[in-house]
Short mmCIF file of C-alpha atoms (C1' of nucleotides) in Angstrom, two decimals:
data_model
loop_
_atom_site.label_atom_id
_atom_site.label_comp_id
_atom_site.label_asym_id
_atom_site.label_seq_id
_atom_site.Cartn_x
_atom_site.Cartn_y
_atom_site.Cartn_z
CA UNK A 148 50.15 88.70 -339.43
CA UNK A 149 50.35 87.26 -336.95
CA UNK A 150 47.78 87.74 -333.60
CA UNK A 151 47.62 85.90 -330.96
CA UNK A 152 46.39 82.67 -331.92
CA UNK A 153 48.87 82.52 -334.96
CA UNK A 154 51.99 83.11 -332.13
CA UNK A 155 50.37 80.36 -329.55
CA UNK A 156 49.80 78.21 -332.04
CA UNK A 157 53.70 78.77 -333.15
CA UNK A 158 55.22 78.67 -329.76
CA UNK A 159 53.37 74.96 -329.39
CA UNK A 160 54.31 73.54 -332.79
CA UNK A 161 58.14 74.70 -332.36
CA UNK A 162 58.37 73.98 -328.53
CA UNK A 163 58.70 70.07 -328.36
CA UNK A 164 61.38 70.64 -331.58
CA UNK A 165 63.74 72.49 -329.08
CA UNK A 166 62.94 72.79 -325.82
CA UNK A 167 66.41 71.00 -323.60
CA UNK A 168 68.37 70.79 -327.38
CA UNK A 169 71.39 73.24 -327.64
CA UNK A 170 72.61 75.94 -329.93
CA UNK A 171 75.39 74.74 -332.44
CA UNK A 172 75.14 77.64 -334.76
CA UNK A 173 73.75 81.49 -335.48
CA UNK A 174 73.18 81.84 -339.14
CA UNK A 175 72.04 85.71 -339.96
CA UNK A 176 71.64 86.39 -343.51
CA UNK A 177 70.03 89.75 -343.14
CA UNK A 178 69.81 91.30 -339.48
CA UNK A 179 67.97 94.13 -340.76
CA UNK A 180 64.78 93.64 -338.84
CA UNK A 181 62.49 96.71 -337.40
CA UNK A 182 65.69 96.57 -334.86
CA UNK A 183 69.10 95.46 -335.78
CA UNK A 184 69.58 91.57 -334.56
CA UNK A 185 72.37 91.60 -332.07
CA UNK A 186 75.74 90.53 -334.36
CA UNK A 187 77.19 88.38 -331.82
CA UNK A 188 74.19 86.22 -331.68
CA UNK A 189 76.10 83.36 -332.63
CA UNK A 190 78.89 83.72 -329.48
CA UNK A 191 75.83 84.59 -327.18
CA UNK A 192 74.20 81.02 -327.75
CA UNK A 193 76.44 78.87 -328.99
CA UNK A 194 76.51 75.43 -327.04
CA UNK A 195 73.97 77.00 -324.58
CA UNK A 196 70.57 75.17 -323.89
CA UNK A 197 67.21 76.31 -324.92
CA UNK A 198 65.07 75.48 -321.58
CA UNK A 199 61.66 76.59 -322.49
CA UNK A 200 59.55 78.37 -324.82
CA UNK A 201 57.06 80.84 -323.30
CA UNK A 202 54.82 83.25 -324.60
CA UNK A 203 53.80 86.94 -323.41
CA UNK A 204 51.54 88.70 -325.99
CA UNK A 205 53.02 88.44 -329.25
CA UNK A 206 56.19 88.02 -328.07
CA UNK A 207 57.61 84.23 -328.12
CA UNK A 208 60.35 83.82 -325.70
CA UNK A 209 63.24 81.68 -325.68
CA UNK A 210 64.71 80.94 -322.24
CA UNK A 211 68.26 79.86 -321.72
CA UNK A 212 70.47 79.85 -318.68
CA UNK A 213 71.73 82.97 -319.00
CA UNK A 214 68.78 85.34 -320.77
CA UNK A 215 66.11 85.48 -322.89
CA UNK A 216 65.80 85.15 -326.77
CA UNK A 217 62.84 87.73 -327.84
CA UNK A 218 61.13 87.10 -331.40
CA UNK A 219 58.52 89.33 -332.51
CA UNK A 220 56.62 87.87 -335.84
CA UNK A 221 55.47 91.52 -336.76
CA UNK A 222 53.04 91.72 -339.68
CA UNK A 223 54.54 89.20 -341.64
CA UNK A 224 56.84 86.54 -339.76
CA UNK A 225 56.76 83.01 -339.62
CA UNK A 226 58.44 80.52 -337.29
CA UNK A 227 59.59 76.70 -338.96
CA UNK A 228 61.01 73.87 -338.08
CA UNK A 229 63.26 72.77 -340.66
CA UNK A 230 66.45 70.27 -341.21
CA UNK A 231 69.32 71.85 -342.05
CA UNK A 232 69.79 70.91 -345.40
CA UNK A 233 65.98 72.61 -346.45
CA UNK A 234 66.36 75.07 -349.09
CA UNK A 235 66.78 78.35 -348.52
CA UNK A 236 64.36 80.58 -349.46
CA UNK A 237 63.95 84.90 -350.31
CA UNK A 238 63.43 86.19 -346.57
CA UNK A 239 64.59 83.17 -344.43
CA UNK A 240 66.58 85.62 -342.73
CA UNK A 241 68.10 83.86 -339.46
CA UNK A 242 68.56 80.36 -338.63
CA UNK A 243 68.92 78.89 -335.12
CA UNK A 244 70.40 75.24 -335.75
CA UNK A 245 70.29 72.92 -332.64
CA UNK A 246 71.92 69.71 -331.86
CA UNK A 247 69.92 66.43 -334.18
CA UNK A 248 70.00 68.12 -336.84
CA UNK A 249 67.02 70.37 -336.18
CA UNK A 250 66.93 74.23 -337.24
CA UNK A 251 64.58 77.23 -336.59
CA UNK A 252 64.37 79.46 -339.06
CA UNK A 253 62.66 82.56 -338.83
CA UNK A 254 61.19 84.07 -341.81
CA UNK A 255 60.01 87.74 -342.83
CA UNK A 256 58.99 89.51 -345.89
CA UNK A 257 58.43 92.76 -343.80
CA UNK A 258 61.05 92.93 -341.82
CA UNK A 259 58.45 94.45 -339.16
CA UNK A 260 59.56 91.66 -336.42
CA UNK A 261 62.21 91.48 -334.35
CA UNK A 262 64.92 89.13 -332.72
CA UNK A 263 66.78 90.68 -329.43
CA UNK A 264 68.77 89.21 -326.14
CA UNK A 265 68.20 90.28 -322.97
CA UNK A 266 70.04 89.52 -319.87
CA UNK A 267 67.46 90.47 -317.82
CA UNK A 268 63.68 89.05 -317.12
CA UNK A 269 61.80 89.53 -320.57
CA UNK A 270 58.93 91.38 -318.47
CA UNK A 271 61.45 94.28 -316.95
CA UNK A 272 61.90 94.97 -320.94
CA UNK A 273 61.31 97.71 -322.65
CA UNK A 274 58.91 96.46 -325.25
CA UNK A 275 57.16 94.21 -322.42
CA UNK A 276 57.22 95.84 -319.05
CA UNK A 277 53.97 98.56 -320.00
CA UNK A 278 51.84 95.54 -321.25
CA UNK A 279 48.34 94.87 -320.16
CA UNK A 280 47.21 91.93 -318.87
CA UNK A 281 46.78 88.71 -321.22
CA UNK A 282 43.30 88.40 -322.15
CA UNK A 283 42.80 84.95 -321.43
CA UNK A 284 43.46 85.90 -317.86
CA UNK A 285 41.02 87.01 -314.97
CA UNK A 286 42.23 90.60 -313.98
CA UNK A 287 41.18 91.00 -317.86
CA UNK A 288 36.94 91.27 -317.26
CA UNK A 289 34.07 93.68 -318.19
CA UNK A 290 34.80 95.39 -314.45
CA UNK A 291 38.60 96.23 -315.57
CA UNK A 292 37.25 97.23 -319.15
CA UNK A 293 34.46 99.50 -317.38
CA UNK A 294 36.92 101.01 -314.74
CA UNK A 295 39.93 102.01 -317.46
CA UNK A 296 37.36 103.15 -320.27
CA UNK A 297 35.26 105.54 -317.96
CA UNK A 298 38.81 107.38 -317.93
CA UNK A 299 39.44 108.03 -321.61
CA UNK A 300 38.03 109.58 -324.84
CA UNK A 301 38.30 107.23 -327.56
CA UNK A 302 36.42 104.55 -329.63
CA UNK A 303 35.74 100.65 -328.61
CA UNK A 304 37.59 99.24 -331.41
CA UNK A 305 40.69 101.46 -330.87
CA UNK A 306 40.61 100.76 -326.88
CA UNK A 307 40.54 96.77 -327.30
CA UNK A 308 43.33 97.36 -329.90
CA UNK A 309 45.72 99.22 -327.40
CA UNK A 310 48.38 97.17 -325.78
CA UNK A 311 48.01 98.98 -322.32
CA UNK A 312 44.91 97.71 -322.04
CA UNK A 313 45.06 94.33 -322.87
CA UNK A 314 47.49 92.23 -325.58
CA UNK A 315 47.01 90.10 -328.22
CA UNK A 316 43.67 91.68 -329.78
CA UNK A 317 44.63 92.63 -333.40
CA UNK A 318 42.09 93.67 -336.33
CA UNK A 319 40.94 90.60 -336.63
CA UNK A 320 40.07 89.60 -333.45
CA UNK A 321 39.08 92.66 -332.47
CA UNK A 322 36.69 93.26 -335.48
CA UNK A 323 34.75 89.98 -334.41
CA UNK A 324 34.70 89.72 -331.45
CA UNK A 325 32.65 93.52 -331.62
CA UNK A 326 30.57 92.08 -334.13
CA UNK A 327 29.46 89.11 -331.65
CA UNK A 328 28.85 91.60 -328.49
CA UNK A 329 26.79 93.89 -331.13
CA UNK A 330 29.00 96.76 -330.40
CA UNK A 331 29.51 98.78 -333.19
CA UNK A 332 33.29 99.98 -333.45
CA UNK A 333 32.56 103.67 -333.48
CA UNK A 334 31.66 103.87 -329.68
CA UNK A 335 32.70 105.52 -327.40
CA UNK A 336 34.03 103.24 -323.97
CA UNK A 337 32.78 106.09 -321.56
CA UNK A 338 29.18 105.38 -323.07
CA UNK A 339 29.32 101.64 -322.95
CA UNK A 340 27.74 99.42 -319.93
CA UNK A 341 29.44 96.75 -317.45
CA UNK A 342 26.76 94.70 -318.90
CA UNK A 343 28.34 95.14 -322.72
CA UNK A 344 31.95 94.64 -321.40
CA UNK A 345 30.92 91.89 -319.39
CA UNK A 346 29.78 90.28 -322.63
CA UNK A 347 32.70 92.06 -324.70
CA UNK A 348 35.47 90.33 -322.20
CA UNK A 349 33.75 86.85 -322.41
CA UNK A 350 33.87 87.24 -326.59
CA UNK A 351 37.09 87.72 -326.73
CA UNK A 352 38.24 85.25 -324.59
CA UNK A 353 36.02 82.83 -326.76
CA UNK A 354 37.39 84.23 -329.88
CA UNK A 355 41.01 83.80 -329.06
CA UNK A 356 40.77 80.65 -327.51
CA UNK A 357 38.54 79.02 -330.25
CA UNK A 358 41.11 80.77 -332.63
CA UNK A 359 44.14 78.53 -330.56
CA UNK A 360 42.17 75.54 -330.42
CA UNK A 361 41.98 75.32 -334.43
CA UNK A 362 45.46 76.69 -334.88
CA UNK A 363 45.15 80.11 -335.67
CA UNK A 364 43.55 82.38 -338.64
CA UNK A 365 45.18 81.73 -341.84
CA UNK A 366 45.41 84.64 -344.24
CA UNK A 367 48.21 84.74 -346.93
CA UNK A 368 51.51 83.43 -345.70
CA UNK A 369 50.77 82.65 -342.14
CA UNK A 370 52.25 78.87 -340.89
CA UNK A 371 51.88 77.59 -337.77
CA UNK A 372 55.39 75.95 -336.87
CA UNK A 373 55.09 72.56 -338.31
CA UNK A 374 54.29 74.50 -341.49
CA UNK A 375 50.50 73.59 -341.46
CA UNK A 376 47.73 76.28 -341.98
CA UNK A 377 45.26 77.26 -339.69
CA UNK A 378 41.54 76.94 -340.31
CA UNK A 379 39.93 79.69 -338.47
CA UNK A 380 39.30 81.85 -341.77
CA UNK A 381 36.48 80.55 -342.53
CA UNK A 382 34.82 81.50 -339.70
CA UNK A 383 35.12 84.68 -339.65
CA UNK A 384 30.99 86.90 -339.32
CA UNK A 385 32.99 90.40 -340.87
CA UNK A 386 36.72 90.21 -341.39
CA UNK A 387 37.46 90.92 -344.55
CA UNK A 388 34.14 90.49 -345.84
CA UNK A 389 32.50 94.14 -346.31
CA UNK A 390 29.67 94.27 -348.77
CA UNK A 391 28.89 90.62 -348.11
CA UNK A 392 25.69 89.54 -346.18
CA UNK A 393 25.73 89.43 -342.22
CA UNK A 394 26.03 85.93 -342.01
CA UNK A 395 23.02 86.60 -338.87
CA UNK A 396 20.33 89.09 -340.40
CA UNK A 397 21.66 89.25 -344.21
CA UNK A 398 22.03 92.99 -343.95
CA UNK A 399 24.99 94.16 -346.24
CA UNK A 400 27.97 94.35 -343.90
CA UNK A 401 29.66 97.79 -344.17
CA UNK A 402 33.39 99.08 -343.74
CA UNK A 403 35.16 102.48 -341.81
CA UNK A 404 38.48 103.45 -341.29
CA UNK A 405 39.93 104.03 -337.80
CA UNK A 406 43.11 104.53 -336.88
CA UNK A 407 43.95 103.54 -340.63
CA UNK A 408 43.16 100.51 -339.70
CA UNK A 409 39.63 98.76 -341.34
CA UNK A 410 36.81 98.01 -339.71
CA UNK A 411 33.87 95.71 -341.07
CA UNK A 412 30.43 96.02 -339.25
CA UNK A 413 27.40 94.82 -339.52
CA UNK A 414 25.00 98.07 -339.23
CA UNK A 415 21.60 96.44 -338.00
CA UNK A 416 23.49 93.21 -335.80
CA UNK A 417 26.17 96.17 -333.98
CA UNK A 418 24.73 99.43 -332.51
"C1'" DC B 175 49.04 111.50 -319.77
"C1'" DA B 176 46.16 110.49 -324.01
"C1'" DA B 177 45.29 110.61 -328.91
"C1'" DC B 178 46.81 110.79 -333.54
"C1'" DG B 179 49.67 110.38 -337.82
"C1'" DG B 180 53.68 108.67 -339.72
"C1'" DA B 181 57.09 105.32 -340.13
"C1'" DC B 182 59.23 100.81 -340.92
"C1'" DC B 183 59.19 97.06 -345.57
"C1'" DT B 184 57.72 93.76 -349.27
"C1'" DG B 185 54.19 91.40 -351.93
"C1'" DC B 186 49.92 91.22 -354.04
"C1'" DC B 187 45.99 92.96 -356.30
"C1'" DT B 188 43.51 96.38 -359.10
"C1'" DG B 189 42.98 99.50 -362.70
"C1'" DC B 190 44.73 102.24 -366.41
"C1'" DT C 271 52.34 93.10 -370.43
"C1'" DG C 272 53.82 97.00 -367.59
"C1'" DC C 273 53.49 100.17 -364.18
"C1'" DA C 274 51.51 103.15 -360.52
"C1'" DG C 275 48.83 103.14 -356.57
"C1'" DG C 276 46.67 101.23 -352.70
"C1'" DC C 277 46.35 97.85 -349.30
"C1'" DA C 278 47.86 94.15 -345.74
"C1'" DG C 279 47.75 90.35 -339.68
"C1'" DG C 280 51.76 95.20 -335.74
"C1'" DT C 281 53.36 98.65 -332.86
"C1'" DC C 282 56.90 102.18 -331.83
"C1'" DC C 283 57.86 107.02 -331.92
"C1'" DG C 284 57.35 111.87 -332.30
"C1'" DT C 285 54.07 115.58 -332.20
"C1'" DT C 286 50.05 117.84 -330.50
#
DNA sequence: CAACGGACCTGCCTGC
DNA sequence: TGCAGGCAGGTCCGTT
């Protein structure tokens, strides 16, 4: 699921729901996530205060006093805000209930996400502290793209894909946002210009943040946290829409495989 | 190191 | 209608 847009867009609709409210109860009904949630959850933040709700790549996190609440959505997580009292359903696995009555409850089909407490800064983690930059900062530019890909062997879609290079680019994202530079995925990043990652860096900054601006890409079960879709999907030029006309030149858009992951091009728009 | 394949898990869709 | 197979937004881990 979830890419960056989908987690912004859940960090801001579950923020002003909890952000200074405290913890009056841990409910786990199935801690069985890609990671075990810690058992004592409930002792670790009960009656402590949720101070903020920040955001580093995919990962949402929740600060209190005393650590750091890390939630991972995975491929298939959701975020709510919910009362209490609103029915449970299959694969709401945890509930975080605050003071007035107001509950976040995390929800997973998968079970790829994860929910873990650390004492320490989030960023000295071990799932955080190798992460590129955020691509809707500076340091992340066609000169950082040029410098790191003249370095390695591998393909432009796989290279704006890997988290050491830059976060929050998933298949989506990443499949459009080569479509509107006119890269096609298959290239190598030692053969491509400063002037194509110049543009490259500038798309995907305008992809993402277009993406957050309109609350995220719905596909299947993905809510934002008041429980409203996004409406990015139907803007998508390739995603998910091989065999279909290039929505620029008409040329039947065509799909690879890389990294098992799919890839839809458009052969005369990307070369 | 870097690159690749496999793994984690459920739901949905297709085709027989 | 039932069932097997393939596929899905992510990313860690072990092996080359």
């Amino acid at each position: 699921m979830p890419e960056l847009p989908e987690v912004e867009t859940t960090r801001r609709g579950i923020a002003p729901h909890i952000e200074g409210k405290s913890v009056v109860s841990v409910i786990l009904r199935h801690s069985q996530l890609r990671w075990p949630i810690p058992c004592d959850l409930h002792t670790v933040l009960h009656e402590r205060t949720l101070h903020r709700v920040h955001r580093r790549a995919k990962y949402l996190l929740l600060e209190f006093t005393h650590g750091h609440l890390i939630i991972h959505l995975g491929m298939s997580g959701s975020l709510r805000i919910v009362t209490p009292e609103t029915r449970i359903q299959k694969h709401d696995h945890v509930d975080l209930l605050f003071d007035e009555n107001t509950c976040l409850r995390y929800h997973d089909p998968r079970r790829f996400g994860a929910i873990l407490w650390t004492v320490n800064t989030p960023e000295q983690h071990v799932l955080l502290n190798k992460l590129g930059p955020e691509p809707l900062d500076d340091i992340f530019n066609g000169e950082y793209l040029l410098t790191l890909g003249q370095k390695r062997k591998k393909n432009i879609k796989s290279f704006i894909m890997d988290n050491h290079i830059v976060v929050g680019v998933g298949n989506i994202y990443a499949n459009e946002a080569l479509f509107k530079t006119g890269i096609r995925p298959t290239r190598l990043v030692s053969d491509i210009s400063l002037k194509e990652y110049k543009a490259l860096s500038k798309n995907i900054k305008q992809i993402l943040a277009g993406a957050i601006a309109q609350g995220g890409t719905t596909l299947r079960d993905f809510v934002g946290g008041d429980g409203k879709p996004g409406y990015f999907a139907q803007q998508l030029f390739v995603y998910g829409r091989s065999g279909e006309d290039c929505k620029v030149c008409g040329t039947t858009l065509e799909e690879i495989r890389q990294q098992q992951r799919i890839s839809v091009f458009c052969p005369q728009c990307q070369q």
